[in-house]
CSV table of C-alpha atoms in Angstrom, one decimal:
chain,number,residue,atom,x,y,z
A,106,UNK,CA,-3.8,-39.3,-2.4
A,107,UNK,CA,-6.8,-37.0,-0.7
A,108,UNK,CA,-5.6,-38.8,2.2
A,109,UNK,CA,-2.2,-38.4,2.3
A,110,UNK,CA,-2.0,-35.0,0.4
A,111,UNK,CA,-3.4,-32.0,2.9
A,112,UNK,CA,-6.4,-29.4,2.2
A,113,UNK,CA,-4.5,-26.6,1.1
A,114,UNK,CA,-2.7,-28.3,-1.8
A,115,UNK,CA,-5.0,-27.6,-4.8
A,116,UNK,CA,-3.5,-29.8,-7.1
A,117,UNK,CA,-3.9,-33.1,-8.4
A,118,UNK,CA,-7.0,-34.3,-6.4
A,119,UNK,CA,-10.3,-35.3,-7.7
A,120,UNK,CA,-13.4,-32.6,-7.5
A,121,UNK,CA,-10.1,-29.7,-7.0
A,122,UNK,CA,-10.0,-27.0,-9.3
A,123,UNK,CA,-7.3,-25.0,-10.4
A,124,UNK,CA,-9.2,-21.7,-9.4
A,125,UNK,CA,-10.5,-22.5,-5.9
A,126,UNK,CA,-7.0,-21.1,-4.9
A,127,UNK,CA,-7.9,-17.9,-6.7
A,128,UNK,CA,-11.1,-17.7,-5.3
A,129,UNK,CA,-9.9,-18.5,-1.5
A,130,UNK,CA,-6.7,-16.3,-1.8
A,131,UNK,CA,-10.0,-13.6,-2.8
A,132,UNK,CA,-11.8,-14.1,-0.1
A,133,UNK,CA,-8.8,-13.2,2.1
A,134,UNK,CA,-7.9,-10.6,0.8
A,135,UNK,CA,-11.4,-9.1,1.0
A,136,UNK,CA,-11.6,-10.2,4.2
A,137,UNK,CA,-8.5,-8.5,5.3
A,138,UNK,CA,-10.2,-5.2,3.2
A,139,UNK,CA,-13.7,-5.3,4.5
A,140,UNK,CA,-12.1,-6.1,8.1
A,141,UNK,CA,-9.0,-3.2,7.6
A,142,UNK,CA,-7.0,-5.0,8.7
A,143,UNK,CA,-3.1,-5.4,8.2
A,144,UNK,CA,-1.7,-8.8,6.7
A,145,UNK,CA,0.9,-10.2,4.5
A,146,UNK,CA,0.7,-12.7,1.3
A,147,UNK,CA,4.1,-13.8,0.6
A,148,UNK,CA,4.3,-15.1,-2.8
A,149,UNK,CA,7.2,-17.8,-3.1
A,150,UNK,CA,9.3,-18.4,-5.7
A,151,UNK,CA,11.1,-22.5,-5.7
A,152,UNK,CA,14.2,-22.9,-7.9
A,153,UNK,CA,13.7,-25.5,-10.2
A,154,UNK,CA,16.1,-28.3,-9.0
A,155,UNK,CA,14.9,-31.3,-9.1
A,156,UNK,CA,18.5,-33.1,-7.8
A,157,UNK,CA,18.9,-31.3,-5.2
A,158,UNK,CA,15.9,-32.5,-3.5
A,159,UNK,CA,16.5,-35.0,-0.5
A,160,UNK,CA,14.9,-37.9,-1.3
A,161,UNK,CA,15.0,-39.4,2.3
A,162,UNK,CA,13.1,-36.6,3.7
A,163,UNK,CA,10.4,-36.6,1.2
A,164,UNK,CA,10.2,-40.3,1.2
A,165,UNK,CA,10.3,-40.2,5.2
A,166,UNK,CA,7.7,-37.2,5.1
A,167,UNK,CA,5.0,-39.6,3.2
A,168,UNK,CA,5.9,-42.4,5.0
A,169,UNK,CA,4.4,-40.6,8.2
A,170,UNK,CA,1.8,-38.2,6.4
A,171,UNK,CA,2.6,-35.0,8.2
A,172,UNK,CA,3.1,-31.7,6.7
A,173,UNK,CA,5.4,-29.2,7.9
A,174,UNK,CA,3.8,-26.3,7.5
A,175,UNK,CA,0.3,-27.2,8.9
A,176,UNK,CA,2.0,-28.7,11.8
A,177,UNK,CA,3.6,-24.8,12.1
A,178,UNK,CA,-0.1,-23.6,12.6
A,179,UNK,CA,-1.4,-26.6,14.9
A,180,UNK,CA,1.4,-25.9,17.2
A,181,UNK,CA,0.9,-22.0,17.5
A,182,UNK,CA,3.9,-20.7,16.1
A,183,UNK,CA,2.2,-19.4,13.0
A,184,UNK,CA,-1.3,-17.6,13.5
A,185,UNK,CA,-2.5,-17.6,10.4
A,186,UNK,CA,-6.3,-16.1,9.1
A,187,UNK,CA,-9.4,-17.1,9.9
A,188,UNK,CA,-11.8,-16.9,6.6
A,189,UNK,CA,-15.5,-17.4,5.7
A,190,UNK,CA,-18.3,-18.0,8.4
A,191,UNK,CA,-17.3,-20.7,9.7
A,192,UNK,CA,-13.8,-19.1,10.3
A,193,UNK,CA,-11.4,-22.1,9.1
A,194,UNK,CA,-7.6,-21.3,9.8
A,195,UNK,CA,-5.6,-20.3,6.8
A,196,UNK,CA,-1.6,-19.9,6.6
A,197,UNK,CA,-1.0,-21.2,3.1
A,198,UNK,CA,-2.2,-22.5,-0.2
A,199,UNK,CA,-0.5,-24.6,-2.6
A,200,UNK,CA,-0.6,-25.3,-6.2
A,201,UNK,CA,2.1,-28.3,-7.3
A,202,UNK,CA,5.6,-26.1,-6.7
A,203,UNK,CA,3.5,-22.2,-6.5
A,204,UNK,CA,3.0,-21.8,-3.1
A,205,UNK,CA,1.5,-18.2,-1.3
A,206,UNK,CA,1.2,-17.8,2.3
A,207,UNK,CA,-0.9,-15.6,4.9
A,208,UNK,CA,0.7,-13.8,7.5
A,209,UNK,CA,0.0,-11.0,10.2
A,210,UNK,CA,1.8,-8.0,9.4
A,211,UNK,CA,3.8,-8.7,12.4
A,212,UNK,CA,7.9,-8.4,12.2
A,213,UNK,CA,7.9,-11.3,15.1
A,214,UNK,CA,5.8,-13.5,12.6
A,215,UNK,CA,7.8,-13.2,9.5
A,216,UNK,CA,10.4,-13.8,11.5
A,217,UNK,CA,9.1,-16.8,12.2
A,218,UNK,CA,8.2,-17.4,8.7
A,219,UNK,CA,11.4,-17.3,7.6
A,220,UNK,CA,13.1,-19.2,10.1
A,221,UNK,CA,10.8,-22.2,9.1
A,222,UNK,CA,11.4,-21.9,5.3
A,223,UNK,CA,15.0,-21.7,6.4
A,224,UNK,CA,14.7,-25.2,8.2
A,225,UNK,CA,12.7,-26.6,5.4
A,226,UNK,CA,15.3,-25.4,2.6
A,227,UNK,CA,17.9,-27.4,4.7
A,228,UNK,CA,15.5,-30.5,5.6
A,229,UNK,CA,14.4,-30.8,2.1
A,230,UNK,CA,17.2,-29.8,-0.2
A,231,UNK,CA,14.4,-27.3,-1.8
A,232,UNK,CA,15.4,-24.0,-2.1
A,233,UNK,CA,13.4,-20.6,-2.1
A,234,UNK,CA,14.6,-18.2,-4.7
A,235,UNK,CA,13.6,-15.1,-2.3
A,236,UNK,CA,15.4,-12.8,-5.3
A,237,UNK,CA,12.0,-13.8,-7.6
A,238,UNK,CA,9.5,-13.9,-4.5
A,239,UNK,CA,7.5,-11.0,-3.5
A,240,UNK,CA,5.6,-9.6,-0.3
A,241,UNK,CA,2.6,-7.7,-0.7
A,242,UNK,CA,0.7,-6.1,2.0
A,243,UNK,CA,-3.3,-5.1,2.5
A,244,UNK,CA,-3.4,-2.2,5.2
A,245,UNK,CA,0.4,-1.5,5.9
A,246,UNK,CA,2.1,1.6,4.8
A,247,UNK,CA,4.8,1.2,2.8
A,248,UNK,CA,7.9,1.7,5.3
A,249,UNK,CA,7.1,-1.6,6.9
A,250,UNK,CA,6.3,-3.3,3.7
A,251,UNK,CA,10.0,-2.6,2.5
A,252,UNK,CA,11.3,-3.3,6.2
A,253,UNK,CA,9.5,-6.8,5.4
A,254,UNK,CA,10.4,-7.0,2.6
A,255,UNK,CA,14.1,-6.7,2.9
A,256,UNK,CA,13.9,-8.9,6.1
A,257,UNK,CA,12.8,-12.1,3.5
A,258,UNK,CA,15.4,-10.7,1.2
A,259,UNK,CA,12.3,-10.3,-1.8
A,260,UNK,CA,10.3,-7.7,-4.4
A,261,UNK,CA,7.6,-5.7,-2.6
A,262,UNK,CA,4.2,-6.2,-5.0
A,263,UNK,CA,1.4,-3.7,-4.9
A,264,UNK,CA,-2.4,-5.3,-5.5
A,265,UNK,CA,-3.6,-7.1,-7.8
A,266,UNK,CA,-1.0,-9.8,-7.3
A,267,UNK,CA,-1.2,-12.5,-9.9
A,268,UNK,CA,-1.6,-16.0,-8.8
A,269,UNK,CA,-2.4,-19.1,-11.2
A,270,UNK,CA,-2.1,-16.6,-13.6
A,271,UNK,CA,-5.4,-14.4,-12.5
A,272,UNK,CA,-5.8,-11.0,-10.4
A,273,UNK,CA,-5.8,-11.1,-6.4
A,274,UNK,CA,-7.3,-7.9,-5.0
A,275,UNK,CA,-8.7,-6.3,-8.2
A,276,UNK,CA,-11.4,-4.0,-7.2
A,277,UNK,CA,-14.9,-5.7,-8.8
A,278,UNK,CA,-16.8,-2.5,-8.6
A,279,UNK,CA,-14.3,-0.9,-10.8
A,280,UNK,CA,-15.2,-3.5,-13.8
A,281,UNK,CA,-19.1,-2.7,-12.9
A,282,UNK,CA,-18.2,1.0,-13.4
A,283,UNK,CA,-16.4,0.3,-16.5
A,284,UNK,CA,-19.1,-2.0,-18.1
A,285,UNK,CA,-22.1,0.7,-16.9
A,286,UNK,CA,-20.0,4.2,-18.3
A,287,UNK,CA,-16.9,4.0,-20.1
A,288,UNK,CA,-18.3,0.9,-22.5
A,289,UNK,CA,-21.6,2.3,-22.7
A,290,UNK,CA,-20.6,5.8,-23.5
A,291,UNK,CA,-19.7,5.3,-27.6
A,292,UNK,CA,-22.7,2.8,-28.4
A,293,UNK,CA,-24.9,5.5,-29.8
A,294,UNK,CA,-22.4,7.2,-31.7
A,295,UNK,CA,-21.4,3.7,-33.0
A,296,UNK,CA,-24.3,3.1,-33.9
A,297,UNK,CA,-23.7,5.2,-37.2
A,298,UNK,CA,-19.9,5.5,-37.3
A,299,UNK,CA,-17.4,3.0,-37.6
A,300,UNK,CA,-14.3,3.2,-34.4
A,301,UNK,CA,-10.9,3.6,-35.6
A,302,UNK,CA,-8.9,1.2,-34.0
A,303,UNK,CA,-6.2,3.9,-32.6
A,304,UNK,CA,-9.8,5.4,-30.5
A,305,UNK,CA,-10.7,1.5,-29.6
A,306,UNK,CA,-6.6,1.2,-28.4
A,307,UNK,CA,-7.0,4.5,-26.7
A,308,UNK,CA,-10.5,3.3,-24.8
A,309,UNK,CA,-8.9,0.3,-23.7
A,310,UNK,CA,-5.8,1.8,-22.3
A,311,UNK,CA,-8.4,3.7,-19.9
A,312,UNK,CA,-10.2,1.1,-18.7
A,313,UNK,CA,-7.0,-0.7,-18.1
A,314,UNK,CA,-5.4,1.8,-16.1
A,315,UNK,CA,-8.7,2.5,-14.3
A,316,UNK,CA,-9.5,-1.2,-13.8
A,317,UNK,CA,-5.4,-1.9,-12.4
A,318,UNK,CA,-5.3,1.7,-10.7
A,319,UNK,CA,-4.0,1.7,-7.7
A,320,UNK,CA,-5.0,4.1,-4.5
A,321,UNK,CA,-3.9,7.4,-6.2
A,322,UNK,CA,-7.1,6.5,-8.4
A,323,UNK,CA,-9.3,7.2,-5.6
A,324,UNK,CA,-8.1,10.5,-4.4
A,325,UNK,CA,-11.6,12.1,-4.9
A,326,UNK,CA,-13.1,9.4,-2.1
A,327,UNK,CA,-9.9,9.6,0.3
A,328,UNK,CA,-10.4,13.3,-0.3
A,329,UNK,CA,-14.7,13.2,1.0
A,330,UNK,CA,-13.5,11.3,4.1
A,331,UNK,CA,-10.6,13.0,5.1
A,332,UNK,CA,-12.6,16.0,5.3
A,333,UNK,CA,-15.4,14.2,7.3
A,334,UNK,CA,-14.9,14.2,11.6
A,335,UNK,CA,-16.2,11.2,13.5
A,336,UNK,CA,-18.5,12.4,16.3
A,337,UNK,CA,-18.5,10.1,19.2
A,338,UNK,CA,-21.7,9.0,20.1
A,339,UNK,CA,-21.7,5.4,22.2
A,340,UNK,CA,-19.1,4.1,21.0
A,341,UNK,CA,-20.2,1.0,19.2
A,342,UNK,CA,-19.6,1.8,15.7
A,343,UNK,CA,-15.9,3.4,15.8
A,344,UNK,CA,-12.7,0.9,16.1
A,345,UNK,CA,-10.6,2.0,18.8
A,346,UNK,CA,-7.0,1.8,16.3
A,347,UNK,CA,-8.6,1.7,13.1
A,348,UNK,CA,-10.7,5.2,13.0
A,349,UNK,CA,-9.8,8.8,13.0
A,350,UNK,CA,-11.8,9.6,16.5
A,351,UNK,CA,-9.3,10.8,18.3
A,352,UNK,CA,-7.4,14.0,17.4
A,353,UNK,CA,-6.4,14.5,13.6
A,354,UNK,CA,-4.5,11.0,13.3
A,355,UNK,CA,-4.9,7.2,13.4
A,356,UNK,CA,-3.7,5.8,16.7
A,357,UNK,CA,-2.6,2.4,14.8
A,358,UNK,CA,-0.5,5.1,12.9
A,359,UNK,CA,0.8,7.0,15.8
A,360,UNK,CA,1.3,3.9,18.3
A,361,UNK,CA,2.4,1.5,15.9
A,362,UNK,CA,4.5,-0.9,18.2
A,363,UNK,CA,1.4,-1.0,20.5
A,364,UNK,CA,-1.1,-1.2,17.5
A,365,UNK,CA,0.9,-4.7,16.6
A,366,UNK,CA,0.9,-6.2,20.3
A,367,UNK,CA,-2.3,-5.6,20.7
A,368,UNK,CA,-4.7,-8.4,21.0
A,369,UNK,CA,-7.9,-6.8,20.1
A,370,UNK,CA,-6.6,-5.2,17.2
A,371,UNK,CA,-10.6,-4.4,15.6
A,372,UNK,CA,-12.4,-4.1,19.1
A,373,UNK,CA,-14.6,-1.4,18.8
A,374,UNK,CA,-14.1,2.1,21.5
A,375,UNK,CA,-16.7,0.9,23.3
A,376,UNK,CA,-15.1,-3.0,23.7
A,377,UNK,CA,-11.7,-0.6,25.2
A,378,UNK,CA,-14.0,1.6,27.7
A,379,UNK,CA,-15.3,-1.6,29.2
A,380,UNK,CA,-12.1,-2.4,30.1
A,381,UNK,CA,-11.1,0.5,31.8
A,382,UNK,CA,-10.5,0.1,35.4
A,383,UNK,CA,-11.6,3.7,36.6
A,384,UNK,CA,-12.6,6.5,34.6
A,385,UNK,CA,-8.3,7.3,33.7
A,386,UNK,CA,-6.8,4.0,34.0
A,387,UNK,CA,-7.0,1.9,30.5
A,388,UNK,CA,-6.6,-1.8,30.7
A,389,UNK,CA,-5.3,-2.5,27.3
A,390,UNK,CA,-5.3,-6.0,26.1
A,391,UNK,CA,-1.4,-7.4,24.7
A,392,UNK,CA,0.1,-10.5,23.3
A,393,UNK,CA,3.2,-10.1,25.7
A,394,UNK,CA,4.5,-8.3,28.7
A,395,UNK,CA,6.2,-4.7,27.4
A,396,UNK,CA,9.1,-3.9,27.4
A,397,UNK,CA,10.8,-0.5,28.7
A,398,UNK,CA,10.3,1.6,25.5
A,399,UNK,CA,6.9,0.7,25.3
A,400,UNK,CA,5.7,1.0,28.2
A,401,UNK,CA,6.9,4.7,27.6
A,402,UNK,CA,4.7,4.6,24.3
A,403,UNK,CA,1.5,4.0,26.0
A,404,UNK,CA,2.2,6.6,28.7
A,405,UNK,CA,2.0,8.9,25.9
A,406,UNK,CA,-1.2,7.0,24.0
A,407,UNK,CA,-2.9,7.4,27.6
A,408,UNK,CA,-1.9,11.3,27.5
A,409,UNK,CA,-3.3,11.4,23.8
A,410,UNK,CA,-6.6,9.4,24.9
A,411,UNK,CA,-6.8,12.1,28.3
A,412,UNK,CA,-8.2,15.0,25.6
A,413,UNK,CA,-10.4,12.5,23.5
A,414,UNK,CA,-14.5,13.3,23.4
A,415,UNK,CA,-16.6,12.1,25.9
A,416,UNK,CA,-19.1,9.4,24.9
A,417,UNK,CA,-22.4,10.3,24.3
A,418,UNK,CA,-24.5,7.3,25.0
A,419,UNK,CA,-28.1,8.1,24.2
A,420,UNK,CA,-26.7,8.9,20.6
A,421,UNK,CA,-25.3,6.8,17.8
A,422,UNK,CA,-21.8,7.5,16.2
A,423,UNK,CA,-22.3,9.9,13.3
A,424,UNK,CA,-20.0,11.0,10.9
A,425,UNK,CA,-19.8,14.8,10.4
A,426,UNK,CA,-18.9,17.5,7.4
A,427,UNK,CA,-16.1,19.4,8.9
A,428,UNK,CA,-15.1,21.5,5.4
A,429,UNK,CA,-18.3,24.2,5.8
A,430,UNK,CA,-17.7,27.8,6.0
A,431,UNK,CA,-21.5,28.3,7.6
A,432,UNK,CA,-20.3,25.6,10.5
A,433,UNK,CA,-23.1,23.3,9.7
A,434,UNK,CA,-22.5,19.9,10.0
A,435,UNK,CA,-24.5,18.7,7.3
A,436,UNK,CA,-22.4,17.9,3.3
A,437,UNK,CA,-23.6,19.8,0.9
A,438,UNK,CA,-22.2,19.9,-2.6
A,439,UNK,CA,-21.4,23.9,-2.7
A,440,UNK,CA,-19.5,23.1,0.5
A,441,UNK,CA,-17.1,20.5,-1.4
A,442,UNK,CA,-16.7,22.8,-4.4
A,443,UNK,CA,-15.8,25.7,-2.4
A,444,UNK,CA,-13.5,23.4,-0.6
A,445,UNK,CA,-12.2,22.5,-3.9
A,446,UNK,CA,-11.7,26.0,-5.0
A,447,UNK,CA,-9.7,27.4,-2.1
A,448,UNK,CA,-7.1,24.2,-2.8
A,449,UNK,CA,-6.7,25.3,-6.1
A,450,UNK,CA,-4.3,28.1,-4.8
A,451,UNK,CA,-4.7,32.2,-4.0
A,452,UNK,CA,-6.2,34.4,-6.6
A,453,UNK,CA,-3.5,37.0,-7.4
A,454,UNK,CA,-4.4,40.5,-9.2
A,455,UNK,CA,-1.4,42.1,-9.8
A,456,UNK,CA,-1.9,46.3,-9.6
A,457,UNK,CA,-0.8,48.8,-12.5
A,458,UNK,CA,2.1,49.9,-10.2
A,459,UNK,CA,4.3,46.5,-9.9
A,460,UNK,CA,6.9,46.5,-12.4
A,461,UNK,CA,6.4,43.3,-14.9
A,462,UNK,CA,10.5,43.5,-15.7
A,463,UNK,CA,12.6,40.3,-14.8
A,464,UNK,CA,13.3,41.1,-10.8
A,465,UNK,CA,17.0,39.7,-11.3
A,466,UNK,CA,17.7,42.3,-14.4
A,467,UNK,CA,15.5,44.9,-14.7
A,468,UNK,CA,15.9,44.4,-18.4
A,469,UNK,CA,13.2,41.7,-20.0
A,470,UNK,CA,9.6,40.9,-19.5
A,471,UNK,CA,9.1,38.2,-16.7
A,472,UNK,CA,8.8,34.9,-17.7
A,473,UNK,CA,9.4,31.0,-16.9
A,474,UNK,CA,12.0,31.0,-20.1
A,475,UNK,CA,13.8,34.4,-18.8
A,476,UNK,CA,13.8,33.8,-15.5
A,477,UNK,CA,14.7,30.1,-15.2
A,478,UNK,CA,17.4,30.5,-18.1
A,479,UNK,CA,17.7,33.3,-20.2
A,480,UNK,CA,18.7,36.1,-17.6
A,481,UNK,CA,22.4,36.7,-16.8
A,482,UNK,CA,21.2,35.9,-13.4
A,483,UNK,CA,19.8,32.7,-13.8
A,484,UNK,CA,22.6,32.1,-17.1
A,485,UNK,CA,25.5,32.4,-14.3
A,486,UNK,CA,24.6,29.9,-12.1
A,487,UNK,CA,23.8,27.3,-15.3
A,488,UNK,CA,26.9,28.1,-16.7
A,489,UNK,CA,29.2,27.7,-13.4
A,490,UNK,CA,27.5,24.1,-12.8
A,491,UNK,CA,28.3,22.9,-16.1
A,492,UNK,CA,31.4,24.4,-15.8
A,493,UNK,CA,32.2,22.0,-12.8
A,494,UNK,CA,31.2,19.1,-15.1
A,495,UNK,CA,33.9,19.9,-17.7
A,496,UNK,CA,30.9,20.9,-20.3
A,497,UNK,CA,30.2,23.6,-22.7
A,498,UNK,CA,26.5,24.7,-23.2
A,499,UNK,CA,24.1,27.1,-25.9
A,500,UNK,CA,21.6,28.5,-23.8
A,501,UNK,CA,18.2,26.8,-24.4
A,502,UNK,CA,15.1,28.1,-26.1
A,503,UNK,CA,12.9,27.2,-22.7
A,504,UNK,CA,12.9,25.1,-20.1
A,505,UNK,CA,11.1,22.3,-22.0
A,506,UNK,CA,14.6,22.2,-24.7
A,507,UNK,CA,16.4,22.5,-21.6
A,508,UNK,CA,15.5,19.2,-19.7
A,509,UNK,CA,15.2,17.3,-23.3
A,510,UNK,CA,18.8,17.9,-23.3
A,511,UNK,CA,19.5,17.1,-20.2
A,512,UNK,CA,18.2,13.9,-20.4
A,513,UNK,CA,20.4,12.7,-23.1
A,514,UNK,CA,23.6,13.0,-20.5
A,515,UNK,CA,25.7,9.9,-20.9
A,516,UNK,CA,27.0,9.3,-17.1
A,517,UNK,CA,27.7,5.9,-15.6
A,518,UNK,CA,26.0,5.4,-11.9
A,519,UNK,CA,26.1,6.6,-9.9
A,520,UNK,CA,27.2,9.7,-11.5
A,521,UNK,CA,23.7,9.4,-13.5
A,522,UNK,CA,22.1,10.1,-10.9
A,523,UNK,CA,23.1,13.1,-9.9
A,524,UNK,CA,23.2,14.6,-13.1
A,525,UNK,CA,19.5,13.8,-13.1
A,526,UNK,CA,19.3,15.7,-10.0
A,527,UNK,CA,21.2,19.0,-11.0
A,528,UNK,CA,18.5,21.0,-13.3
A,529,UNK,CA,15.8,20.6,-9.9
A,530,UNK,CA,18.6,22.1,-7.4
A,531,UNK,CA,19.2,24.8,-9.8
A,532,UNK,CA,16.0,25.7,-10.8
């Protein structure tokens, strides 16, 4: 069997552990995180159909000891992901039937990925359910995730994914923050008092939501850097796609297409200026020849890099505080807060002589009740939507009683949905 049966099939074979495909499918994921760069694990789902299996291809297929998806990678048609420090090439682990593969985010390579699950559903008589199989992507937005997505004909799957039953891509330092606050927080008061279990439930729901949180948990970091400026030094340190050093944007954002031929896809800005031919002509390297329309794409990425800071190379790349009303460079902590502040929104004093009546009437005191449903004004319009709708209404008591009611509208879809909609336009 450890002969015949290859590495990345975790099951079944002496000193193999059910976890090591937890631990690897880790390790790429990190990889892909600490590296930023864009990949795909497609997470298959096999109908269970035992008779429809050919027998002569599985019998014929151990009989020679090859394996079809390996041989995909040895020939070049998959590209896989190179892991740990000695860099072995990864497209795919197996456990029995629960397969998960690794893929550039690439549209030409899932293509190619599902071309050869389509020639191994009709080799071997095993079928994919792609209806129960999911995508999920590290570094792609989530356009391209659904284009994926709907290409393999699957669910798109945020991290952590669940493989074998345990998390992929849960974020280990959240669980150290957890363990050093949140759990630590009530043990002196505990100490004396005994918890209820509704405040035990309630702890545990935060932890759990901080601990599975996804990106919008994080806001307050995404918020420090996108506030910081890159100040180009020699080069070394920034990656020409992957940082902000160039104008306000990421070029592997605004050159997409060119972002995924390229070959160098983490070369630093310094690895791109060597290979410049002359001090305006960039020698970029790509996996193919262009074609027309982007050719015309990196005219413009050429115009965008023609206004980009000159290098600086007796000095280091630096990161810089760009939110500072004194124009210092340097963070400080009053800087951030009055940063904070001005987001908040303007500070309005209203003066003795503005008029505090309803501006549709003239009659009531302004408020979000009268003006959003009480006034004749605001009433009218209601009242000839619901007209349209063959319904007669009671004006609400607020807005609150309002959209409580409205939610209890028994439509069919897709008339559901825009009933939903209604009480937004009108408001």
């Amino acid at each position: 069997m450890p002969s015949t049966i290859g590495d990345t099939q975790i099951a079944f074979i002496e000193r193999r552990n059910i976890v090591d495909g937890v631990f690897i499918t880790n390790e790429v994921v990190d990889g892909w995180k600490k590296a930023k760069q864009q990949g795909l694990i497609i997470k298959l789902n096999f109908e269970k159909a035992f008779d429809s299996v050919n027998w002569e291809f599985l019998f014929s297929l151990m009989s020679n000891f090859g394996f079809w998806l390996n041989g995909a990678l040895n020939l070049g048609i998959l590209h896989g992901f190179s892991i740990g420090v000695n860099e072995v090439l990864l497209s795919h682990l197996q456990f029995a039937d629960k397969s998960i593969l690794f893929c550039e985010a690439d549209m030409d390579e899932v293509v190619i990925v599902k071309r050869l699950l389509r020639c191994f559903e009709v080799l071997s008589g095993f079928r994919i359910n792609y209806h129960k199989s999911v995508v999920c992507g590290i570094g792609v937005n989530d356009v391209f995730l659904h284009a994926f997505a709907k290409l393999l004909n699957c669910k798109v799957q945020s991290l952590p994914l669940k493989f074998l039953g345990l998390p992929l891509g849960a974020n280990p330092g959240r669980l150290t923050l957890i363990k050093s606050v949140l759990s630590s927080l009530p043990v002196y008061y505990l100490s004396l008092f005994k918890m209820p279990k509704g405040v035990a439930h309630e702890i545990e729901k935060i932890e759990a939501a901080f601990l599975w949180g996804g990106v919008h948990s994080l806001n307050t970091f995404h918020f420090f850097l996108e506030n910081c400026q890159i100040k180009v030094g020699d080069s070394n340190l920034i990656r020409f796609w992957h940082d902000k050093w160039c104008g306000s944007a990421y070029l592997k954002d605004e050159f997409l297409s060119l972002f995924n031929l390229s070959a160098d896809k983490n070369g630093s800005l310094q690895q791109f200026y060597a290979r410049k031919t002359n001090t305006i002509v960039w020698n970029f390297p790509y996996r193919r020849v262009l074609y027309a329309w982007e050719v015309a794409a990196e005219a413009r990425l050429i115009i965008t890099l023609s206004s980009a800071p000159h290098l600086s190379l007796n000095n280091a790349d630096s990161l810089v505080w760009s939110s500072t009303a004194s124009g210092s460079s340097v963070f400080f902590v009053s800087s951030l807060y009055s940063l904070c502040n001005s987001l908040i929104g303007p500070h309005l004093i209203i003066s003795n002589n503005v008029s505090p009546l309803c501006p549709f009437c003239k009659m009531a005191p302004e408020s979000a009740s009268h003006v959003l449903s009480h006034c004749h004004f605001s009433w009218t319009i209601w009242l000839s939507v619901l007209y349209d709708w063959g319904l007669c209404w009671c004006i609400s008591q607020s807005v609150t009683t309002l959209f409580d009611w409205w939610k209890g509208g028994k439509f069919k879809r897709p008339l559901k949905k825009f009933w939903g909609a209604i009480p937004l336009v009108v408001l």
